[in-house]
JSON list of C-alpha atoms in Angstrom, two decimals:
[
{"chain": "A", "resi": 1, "resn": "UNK", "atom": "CA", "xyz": [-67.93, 94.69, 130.54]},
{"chain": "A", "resi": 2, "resn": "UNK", "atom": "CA", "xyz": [-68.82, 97.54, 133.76]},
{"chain": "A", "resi": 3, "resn": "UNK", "atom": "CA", "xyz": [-71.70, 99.68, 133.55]},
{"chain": "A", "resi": 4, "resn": "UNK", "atom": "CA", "xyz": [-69.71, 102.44, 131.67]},
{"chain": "A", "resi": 5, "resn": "UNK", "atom": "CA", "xyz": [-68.53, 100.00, 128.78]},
{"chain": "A", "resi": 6, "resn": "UNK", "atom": "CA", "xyz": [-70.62, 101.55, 126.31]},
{"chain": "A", "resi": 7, "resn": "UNK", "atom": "CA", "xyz": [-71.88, 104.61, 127.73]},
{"chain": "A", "resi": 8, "resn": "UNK", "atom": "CA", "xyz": [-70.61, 108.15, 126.72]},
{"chain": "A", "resi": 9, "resn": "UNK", "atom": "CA", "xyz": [-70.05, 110.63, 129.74]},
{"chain": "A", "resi": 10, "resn": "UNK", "atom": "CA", "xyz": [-70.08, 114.40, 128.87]},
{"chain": "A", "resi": 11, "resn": "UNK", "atom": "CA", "xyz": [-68.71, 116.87, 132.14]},
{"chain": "A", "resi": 12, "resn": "UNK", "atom": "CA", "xyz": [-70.10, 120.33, 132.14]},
{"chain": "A", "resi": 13, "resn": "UNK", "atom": "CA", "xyz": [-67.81, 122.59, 133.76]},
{"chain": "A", "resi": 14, "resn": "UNK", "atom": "CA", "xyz": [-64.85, 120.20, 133.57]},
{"chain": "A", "resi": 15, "resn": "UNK", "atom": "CA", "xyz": [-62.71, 121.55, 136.74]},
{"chain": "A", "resi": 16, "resn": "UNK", "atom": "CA", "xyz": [-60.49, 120.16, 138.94]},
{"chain": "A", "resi": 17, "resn": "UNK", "atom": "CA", "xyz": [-62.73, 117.36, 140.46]},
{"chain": "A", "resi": 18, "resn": "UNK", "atom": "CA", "xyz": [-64.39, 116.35, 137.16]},
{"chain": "A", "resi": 19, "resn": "UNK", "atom": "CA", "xyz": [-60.48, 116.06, 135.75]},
{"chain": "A", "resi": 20, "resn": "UNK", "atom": "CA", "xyz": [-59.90, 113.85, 138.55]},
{"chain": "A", "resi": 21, "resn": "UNK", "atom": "CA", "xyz": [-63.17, 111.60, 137.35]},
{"chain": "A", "resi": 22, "resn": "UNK", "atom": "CA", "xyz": [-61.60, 112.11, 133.89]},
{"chain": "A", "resi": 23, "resn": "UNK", "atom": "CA", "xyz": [-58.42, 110.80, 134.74]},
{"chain": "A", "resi": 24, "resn": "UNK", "atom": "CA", "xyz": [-59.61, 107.58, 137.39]},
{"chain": "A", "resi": 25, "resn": "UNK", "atom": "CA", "xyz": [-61.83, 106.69, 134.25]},
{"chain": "A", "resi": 26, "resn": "UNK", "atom": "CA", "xyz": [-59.14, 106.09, 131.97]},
{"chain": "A", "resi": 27, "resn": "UNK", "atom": "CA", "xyz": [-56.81, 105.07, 134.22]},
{"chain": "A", "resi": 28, "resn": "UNK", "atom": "CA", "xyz": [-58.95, 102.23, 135.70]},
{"chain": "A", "resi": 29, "resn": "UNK", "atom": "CA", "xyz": [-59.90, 101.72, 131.59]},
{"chain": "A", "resi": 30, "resn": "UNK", "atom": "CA", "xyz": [-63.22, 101.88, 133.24]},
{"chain": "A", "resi": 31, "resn": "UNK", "atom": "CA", "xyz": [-63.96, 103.81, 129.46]},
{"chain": "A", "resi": 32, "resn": "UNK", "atom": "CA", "xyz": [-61.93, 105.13, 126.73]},
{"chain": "A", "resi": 33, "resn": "UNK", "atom": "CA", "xyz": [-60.67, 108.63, 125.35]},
{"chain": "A", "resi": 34, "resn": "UNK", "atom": "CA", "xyz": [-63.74, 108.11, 122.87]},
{"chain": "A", "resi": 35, "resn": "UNK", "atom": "CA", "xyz": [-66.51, 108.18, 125.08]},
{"chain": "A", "resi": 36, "resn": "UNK", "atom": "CA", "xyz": [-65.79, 111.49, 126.83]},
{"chain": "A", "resi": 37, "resn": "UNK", "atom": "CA", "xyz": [-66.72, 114.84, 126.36]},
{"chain": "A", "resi": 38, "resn": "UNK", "atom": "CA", "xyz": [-65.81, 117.76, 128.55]},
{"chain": "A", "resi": 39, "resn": "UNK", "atom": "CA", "xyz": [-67.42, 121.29, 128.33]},
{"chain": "A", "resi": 40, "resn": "UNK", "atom": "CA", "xyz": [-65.75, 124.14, 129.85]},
{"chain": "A", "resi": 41, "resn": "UNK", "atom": "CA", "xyz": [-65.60, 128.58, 129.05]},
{"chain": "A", "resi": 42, "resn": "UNK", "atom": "CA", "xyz": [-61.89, 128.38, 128.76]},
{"chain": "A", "resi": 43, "resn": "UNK", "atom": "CA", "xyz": [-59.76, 128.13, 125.72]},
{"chain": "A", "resi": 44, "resn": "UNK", "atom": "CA", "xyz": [-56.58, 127.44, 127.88]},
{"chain": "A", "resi": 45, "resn": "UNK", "atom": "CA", "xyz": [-58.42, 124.80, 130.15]},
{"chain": "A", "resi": 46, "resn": "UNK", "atom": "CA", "xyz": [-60.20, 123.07, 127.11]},
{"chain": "A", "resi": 47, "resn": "UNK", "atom": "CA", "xyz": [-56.64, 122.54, 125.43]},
{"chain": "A", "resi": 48, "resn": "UNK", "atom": "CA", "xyz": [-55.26, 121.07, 128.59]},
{"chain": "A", "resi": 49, "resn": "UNK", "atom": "CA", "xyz": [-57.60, 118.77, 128.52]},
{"chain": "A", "resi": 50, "resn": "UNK", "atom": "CA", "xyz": [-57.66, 117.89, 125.18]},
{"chain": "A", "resi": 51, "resn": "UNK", "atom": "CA", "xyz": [-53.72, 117.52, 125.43]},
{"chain": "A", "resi": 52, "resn": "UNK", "atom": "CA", "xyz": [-53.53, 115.67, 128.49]},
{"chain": "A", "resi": 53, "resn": "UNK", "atom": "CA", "xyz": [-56.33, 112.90, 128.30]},
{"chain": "A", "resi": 54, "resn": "UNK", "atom": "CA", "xyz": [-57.13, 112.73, 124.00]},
{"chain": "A", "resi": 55, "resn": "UNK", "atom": "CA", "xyz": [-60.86, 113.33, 124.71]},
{"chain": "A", "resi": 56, "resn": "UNK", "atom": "CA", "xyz": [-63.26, 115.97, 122.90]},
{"chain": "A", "resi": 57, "resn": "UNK", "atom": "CA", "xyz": [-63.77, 118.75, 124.57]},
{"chain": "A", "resi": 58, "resn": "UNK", "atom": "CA", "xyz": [-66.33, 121.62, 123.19]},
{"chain": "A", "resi": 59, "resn": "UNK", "atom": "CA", "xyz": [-67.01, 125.19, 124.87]},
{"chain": "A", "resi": 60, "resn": "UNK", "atom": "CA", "xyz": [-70.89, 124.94, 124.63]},
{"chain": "A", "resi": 61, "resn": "UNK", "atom": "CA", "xyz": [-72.34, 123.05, 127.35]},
{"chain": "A", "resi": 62, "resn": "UNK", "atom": "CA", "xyz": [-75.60, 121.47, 125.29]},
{"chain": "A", "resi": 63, "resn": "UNK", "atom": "CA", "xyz": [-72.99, 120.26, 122.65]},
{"chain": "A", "resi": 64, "resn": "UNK", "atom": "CA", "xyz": [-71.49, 118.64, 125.57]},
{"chain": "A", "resi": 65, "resn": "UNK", "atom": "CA", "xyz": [-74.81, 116.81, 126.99]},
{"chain": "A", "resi": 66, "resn": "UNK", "atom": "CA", "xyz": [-76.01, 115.52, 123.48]},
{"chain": "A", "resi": 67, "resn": "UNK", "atom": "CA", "xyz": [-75.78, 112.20, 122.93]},
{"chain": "A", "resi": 68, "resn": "UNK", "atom": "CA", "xyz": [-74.37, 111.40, 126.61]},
{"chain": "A", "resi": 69, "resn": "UNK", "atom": "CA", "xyz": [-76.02, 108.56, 128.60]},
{"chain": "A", "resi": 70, "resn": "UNK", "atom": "CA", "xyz": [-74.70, 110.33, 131.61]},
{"chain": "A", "resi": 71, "resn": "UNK", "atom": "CA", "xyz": [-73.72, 114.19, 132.70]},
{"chain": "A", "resi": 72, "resn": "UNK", "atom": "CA", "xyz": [-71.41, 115.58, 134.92]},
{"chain": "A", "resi": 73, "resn": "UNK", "atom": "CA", "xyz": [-72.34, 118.68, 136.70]},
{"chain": "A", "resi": 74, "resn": "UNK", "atom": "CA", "xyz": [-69.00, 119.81, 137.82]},
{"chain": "A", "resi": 75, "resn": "UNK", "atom": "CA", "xyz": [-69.81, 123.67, 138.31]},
{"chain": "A", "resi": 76, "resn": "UNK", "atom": "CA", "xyz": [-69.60, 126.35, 140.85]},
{"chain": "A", "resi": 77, "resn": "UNK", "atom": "CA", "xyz": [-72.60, 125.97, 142.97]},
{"chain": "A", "resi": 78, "resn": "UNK", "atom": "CA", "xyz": [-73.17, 129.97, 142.33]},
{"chain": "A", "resi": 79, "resn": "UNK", "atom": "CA", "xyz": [-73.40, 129.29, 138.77]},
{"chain": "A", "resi": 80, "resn": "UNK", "atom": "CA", "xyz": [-76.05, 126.36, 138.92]},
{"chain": "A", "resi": 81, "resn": "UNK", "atom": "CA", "xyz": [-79.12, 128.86, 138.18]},
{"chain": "A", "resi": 82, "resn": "UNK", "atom": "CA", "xyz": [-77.18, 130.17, 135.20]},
{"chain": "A", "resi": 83, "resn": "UNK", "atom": "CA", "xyz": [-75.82, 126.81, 133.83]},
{"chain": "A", "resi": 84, "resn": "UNK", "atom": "CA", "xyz": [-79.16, 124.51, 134.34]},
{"chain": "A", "resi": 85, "resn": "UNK", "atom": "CA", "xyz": [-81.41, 127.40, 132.55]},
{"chain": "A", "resi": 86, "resn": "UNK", "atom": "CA", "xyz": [-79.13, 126.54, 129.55]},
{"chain": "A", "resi": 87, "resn": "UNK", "atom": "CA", "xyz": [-78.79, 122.60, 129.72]},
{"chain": "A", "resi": 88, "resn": "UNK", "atom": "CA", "xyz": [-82.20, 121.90, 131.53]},
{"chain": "A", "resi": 89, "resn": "UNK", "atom": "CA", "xyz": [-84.51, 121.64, 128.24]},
{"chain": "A", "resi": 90, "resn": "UNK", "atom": "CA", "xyz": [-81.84, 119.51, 126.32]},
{"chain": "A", "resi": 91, "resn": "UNK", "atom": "CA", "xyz": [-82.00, 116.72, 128.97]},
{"chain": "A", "resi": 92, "resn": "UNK", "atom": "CA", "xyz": [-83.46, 114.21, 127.95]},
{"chain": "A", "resi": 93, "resn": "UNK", "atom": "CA", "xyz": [-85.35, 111.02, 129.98]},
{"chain": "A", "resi": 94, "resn": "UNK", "atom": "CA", "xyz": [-82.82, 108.17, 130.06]},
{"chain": "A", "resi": 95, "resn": "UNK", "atom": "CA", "xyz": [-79.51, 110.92, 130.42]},
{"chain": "A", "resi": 96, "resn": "UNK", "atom": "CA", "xyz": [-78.02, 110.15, 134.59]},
{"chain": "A", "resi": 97, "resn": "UNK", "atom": "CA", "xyz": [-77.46, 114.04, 136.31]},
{"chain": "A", "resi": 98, "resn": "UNK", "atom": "CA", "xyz": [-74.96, 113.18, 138.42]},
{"chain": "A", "resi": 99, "resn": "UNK", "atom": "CA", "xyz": [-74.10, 116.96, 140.63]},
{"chain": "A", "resi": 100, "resn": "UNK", "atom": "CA", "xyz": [-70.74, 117.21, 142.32]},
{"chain": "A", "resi": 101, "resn": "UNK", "atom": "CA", "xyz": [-71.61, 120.34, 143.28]},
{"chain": "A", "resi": 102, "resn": "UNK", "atom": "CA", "xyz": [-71.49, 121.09, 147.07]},
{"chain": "A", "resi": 103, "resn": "UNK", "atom": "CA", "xyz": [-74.57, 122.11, 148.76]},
{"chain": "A", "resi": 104, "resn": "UNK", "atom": "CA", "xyz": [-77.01, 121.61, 146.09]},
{"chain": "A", "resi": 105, "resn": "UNK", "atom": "CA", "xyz": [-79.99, 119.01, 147.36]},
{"chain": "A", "resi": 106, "resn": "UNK", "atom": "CA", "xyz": [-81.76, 116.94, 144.49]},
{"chain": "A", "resi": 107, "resn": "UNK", "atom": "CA", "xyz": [-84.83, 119.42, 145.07]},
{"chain": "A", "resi": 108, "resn": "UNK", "atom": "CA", "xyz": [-82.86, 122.52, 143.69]},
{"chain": "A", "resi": 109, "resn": "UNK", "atom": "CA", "xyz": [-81.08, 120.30, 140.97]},
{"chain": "A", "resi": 110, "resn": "UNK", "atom": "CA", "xyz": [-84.69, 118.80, 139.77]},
{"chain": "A", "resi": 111, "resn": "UNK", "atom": "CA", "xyz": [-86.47, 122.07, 140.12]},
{"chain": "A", "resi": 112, "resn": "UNK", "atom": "CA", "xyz": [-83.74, 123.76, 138.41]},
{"chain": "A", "resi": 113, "resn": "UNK", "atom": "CA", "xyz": [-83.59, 121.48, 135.27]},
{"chain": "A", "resi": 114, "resn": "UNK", "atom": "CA", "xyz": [-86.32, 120.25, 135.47]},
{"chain": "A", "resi": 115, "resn": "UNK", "atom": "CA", "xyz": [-85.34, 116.67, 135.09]},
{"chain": "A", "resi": 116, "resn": "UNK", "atom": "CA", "xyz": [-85.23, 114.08, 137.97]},
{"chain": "A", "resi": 117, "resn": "UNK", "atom": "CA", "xyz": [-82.55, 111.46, 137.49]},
{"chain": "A", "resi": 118, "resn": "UNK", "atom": "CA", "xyz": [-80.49, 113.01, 139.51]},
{"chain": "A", "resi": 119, "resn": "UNK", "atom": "CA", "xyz": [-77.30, 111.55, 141.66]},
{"chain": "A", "resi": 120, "resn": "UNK", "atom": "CA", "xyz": [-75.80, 113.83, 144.24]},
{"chain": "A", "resi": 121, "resn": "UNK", "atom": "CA", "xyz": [-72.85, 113.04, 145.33]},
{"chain": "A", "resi": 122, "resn": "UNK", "atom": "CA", "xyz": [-70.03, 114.49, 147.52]},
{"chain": "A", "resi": 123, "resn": "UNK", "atom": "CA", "xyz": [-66.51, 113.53, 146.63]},
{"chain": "A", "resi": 124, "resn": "UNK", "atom": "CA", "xyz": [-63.51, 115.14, 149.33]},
{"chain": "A", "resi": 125, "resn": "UNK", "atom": "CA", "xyz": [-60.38, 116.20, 148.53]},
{"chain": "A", "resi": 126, "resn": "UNK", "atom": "CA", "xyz": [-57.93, 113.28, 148.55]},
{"chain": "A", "resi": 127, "resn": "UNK", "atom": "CA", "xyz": [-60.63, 111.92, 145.54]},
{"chain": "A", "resi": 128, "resn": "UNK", "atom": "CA", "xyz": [-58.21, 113.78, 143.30]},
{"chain": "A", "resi": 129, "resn": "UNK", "atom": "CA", "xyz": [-55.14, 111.12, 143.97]},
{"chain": "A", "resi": 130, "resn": "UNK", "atom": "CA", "xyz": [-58.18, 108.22, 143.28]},
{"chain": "A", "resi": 131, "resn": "UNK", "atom": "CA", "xyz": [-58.00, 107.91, 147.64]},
{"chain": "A", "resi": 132, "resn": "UNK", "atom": "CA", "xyz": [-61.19, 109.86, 148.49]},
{"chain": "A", "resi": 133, "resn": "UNK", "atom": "CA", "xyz": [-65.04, 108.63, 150.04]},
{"chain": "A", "resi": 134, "resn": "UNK", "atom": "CA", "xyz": [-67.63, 110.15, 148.29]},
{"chain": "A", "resi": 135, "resn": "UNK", "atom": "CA", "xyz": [-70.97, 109.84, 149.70]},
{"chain": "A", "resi": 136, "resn": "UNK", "atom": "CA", "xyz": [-74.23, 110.03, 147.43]},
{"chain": "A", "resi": 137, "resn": "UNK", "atom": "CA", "xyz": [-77.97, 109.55, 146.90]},
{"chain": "A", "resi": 138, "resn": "UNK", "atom": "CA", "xyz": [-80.14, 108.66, 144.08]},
{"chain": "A", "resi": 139, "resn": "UNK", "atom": "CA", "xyz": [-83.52, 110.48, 143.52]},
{"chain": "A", "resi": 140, "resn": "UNK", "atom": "CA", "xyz": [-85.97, 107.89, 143.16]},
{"chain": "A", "resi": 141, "resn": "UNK", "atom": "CA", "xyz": [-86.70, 108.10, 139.64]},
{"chain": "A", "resi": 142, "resn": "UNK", "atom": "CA", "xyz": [-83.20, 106.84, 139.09]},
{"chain": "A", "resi": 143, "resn": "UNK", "atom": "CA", "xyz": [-83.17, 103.15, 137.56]},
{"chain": "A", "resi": 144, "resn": "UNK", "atom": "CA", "xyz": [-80.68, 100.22, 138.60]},
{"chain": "A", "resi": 145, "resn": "UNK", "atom": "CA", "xyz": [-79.00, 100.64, 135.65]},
{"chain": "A", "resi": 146, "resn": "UNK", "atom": "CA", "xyz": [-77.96, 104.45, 136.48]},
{"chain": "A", "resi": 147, "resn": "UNK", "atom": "CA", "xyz": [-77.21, 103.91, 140.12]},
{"chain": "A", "resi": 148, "resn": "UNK", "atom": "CA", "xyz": [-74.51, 101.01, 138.53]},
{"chain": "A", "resi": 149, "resn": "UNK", "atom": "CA", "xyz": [-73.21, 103.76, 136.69]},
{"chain": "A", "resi": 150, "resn": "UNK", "atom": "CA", "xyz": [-72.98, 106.29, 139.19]},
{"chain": "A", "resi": 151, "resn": "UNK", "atom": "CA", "xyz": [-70.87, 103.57, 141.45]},
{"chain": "A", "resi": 152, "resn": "UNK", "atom": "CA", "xyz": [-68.64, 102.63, 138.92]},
{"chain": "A", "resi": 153, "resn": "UNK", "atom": "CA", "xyz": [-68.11, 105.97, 137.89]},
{"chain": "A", "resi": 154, "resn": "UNK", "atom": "CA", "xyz": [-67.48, 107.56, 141.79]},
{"chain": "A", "resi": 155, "resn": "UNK", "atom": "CA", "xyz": [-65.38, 104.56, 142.54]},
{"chain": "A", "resi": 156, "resn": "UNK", "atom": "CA", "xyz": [-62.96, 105.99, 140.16]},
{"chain": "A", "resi": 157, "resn": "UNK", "atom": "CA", "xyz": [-62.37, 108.75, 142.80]},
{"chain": "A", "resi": 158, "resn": "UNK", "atom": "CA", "xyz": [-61.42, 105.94, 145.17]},
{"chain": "A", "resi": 159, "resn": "UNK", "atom": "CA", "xyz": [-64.38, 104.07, 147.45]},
{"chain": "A", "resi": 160, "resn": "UNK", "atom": "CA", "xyz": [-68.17, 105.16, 147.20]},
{"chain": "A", "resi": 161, "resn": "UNK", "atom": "CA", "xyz": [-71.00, 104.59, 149.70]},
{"chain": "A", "resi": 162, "resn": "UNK", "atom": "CA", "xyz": [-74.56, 105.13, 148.61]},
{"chain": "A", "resi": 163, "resn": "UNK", "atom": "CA", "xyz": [-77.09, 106.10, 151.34]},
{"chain": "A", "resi": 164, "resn": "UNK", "atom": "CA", "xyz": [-80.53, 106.28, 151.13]},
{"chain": "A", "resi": 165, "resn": "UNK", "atom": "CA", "xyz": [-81.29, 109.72, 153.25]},
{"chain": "A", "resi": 166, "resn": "UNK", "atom": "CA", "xyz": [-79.75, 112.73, 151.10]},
{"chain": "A", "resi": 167, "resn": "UNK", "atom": "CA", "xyz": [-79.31, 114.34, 154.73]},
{"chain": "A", "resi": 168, "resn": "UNK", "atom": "CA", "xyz": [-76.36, 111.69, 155.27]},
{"chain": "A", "resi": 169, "resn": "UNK", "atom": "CA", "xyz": [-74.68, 113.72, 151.98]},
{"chain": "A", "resi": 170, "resn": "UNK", "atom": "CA", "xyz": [-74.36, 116.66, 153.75]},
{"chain": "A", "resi": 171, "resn": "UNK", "atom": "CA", "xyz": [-73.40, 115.32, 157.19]},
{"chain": "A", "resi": 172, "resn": "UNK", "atom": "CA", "xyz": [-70.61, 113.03, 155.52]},
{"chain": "A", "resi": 173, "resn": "UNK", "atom": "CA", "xyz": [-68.92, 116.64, 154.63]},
{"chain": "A", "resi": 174, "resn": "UNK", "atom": "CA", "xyz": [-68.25, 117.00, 158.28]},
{"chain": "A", "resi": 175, "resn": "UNK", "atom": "CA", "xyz": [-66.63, 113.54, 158.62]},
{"chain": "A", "resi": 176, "resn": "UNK", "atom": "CA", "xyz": [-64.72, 112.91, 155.45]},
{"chain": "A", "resi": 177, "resn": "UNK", "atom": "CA", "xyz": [-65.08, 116.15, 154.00]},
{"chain": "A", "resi": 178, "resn": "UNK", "atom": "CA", "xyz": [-63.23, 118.11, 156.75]},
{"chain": "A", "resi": 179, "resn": "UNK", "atom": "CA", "xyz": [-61.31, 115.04, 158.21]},
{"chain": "A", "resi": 180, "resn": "UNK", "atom": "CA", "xyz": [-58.05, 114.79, 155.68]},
{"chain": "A", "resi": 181, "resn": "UNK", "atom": "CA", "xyz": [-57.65, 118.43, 157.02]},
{"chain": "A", "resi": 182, "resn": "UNK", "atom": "CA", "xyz": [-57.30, 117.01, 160.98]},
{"chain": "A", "resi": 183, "resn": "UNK", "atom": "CA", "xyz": [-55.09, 114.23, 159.72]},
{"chain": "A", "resi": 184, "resn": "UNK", "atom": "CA", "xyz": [-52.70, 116.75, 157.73]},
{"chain": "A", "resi": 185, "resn": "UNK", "atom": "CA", "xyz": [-52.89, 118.84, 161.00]},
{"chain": "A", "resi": 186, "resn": "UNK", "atom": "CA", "xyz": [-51.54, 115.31, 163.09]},
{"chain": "A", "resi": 187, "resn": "UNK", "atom": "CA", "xyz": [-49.35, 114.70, 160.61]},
{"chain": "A", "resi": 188, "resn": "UNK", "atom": "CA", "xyz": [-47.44, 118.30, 160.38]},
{"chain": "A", "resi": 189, "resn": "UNK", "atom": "CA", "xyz": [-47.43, 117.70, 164.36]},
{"chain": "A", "resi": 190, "resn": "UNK", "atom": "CA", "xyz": [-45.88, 114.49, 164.45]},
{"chain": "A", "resi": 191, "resn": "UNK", "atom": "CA", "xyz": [-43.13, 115.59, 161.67]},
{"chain": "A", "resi": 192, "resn": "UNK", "atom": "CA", "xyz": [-42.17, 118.50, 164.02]},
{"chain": "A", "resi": 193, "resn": "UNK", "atom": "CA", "xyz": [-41.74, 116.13, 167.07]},
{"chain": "A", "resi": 194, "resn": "UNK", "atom": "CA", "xyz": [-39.67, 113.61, 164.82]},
{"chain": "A", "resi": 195, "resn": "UNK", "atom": "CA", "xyz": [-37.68, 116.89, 163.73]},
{"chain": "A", "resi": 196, "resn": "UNK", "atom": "CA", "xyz": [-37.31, 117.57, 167.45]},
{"chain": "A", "resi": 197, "resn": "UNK", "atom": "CA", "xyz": [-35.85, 114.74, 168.43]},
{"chain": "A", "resi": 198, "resn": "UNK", "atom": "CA", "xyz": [-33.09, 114.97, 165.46]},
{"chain": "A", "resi": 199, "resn": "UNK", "atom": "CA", "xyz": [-34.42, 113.53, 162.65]},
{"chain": "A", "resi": 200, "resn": "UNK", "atom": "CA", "xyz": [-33.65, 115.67, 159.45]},
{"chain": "A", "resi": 201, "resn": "UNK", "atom": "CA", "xyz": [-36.97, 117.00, 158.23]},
{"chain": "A", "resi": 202, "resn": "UNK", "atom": "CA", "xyz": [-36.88, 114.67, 154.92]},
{"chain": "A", "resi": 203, "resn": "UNK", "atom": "CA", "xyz": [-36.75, 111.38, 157.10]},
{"chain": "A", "resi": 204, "resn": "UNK", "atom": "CA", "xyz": [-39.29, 112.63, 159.87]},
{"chain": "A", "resi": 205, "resn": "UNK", "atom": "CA", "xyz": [-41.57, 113.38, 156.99]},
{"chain": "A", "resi": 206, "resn": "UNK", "atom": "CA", "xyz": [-40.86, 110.00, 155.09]},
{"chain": "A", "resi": 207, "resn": "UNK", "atom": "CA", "xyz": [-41.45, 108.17, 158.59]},
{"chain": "A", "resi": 208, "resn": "UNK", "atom": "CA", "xyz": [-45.10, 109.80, 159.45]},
{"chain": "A", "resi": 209, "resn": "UNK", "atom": "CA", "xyz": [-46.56, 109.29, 155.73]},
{"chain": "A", "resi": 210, "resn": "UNK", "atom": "CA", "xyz": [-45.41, 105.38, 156.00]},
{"chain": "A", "resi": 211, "resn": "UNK", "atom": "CA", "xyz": [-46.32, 105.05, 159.50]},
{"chain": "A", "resi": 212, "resn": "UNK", "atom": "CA", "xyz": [-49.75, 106.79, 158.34]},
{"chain": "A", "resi": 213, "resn": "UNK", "atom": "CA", "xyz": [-50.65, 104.56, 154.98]},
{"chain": "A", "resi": 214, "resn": "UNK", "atom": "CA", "xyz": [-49.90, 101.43, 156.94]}
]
């Protein structure tokens, strides 16, 4: 049994980092096909989903959230006015708000929906290959039971660090957010000096990346 065993998750505005929750869930078989639903405006994107993982997957964003123990906000930060006016009043007390949207502090996400179980977290880019950090913090109205959930659902994404000052959110972007860009940066550099000294471009590049993960 984890926290998630027999919880339904529903992800409004299902995009690229929600498919990567999507797919660490299952593969970890953290929860099954069953006990996902994923909300998003596009026929095309709704299919893929629908194809590629065997979950439900709906167009209408409250269809989404009923019945889910815990939400995924997964939206464009411009669209969070917009998208909470719609799914605000069907929250209900008990449902876990857990935002992945950057920028967004637990005082716009509670004043916008007007509910205040809210997680905000901030997962970085190498989260979609289940290698990332994500940093996040639980309002206080959040129960032990929903902060479980929120861990074993963000350590899908690879290793998760709860802090209890939301400012430590935001200033984690400058570490791990922008740091895999630095290391890409080294690594390019070092693949060009292997390159230079004659190594064909194939080996240099094989020779950082394992010199790198170990």
């Amino acid at each position: 049994m984890t926290p998630l065993s027999d919880r339904t998750i529903a992800t409004v505005g299902s995009g690229v980092m929600a498919e990567a929750m999507i797919a660490g869930l299952l593969r970890g078989e953290l929860v099954a096909p069953d006990q996902i639903v994923a909300s998003h405006p596009r026929a095309e994107r709704r299919d893929h989903l629908r194809a590629e993982y065997g979950i439900r997957v709906v167009g209408d964003n409250q269809q989404a959230i009923e019945g889910a123990d815990v939400v995924l906000l997964g939206i464009k930060p411009q669209m969070l006015g917009k998208v909470g006016r719609e799914i605000g009043p069907a929250l209900r007390r008990g449902q876990l708000l857990l935002s992945i949207l950057a920028g967004a502090t637990t005082t716009a996400l509670v004043g916008t929906l007007g509910h205040d179980q809210v997680i905000r977290a901030m997962p970085n880019t190498p989260a979609r290959l289940g290698k990332g950090v994500t940093v996040w913090y639980a309002t206080p109205a959040t129960t032990d039971e929903q902060r479980a959930q929120a861990a074993s659902l963000l350590g899908a994404l690879g290793t998760q660090i709860e802090v209890d000052d939301e400012k430590m959110v935001a200033m984690a972007t400058a570490v791990s957010g922008t740091g895999p860009t630095y290391v890409f940066l080294v690594m390019e550099a070092l693949i060009d000096a292997a390159v230079h000294l004659g190594f064909p471009r194939q080996v240099a590049h094989d020779l950082v990346v394992e010199t790198l993960e170990g």
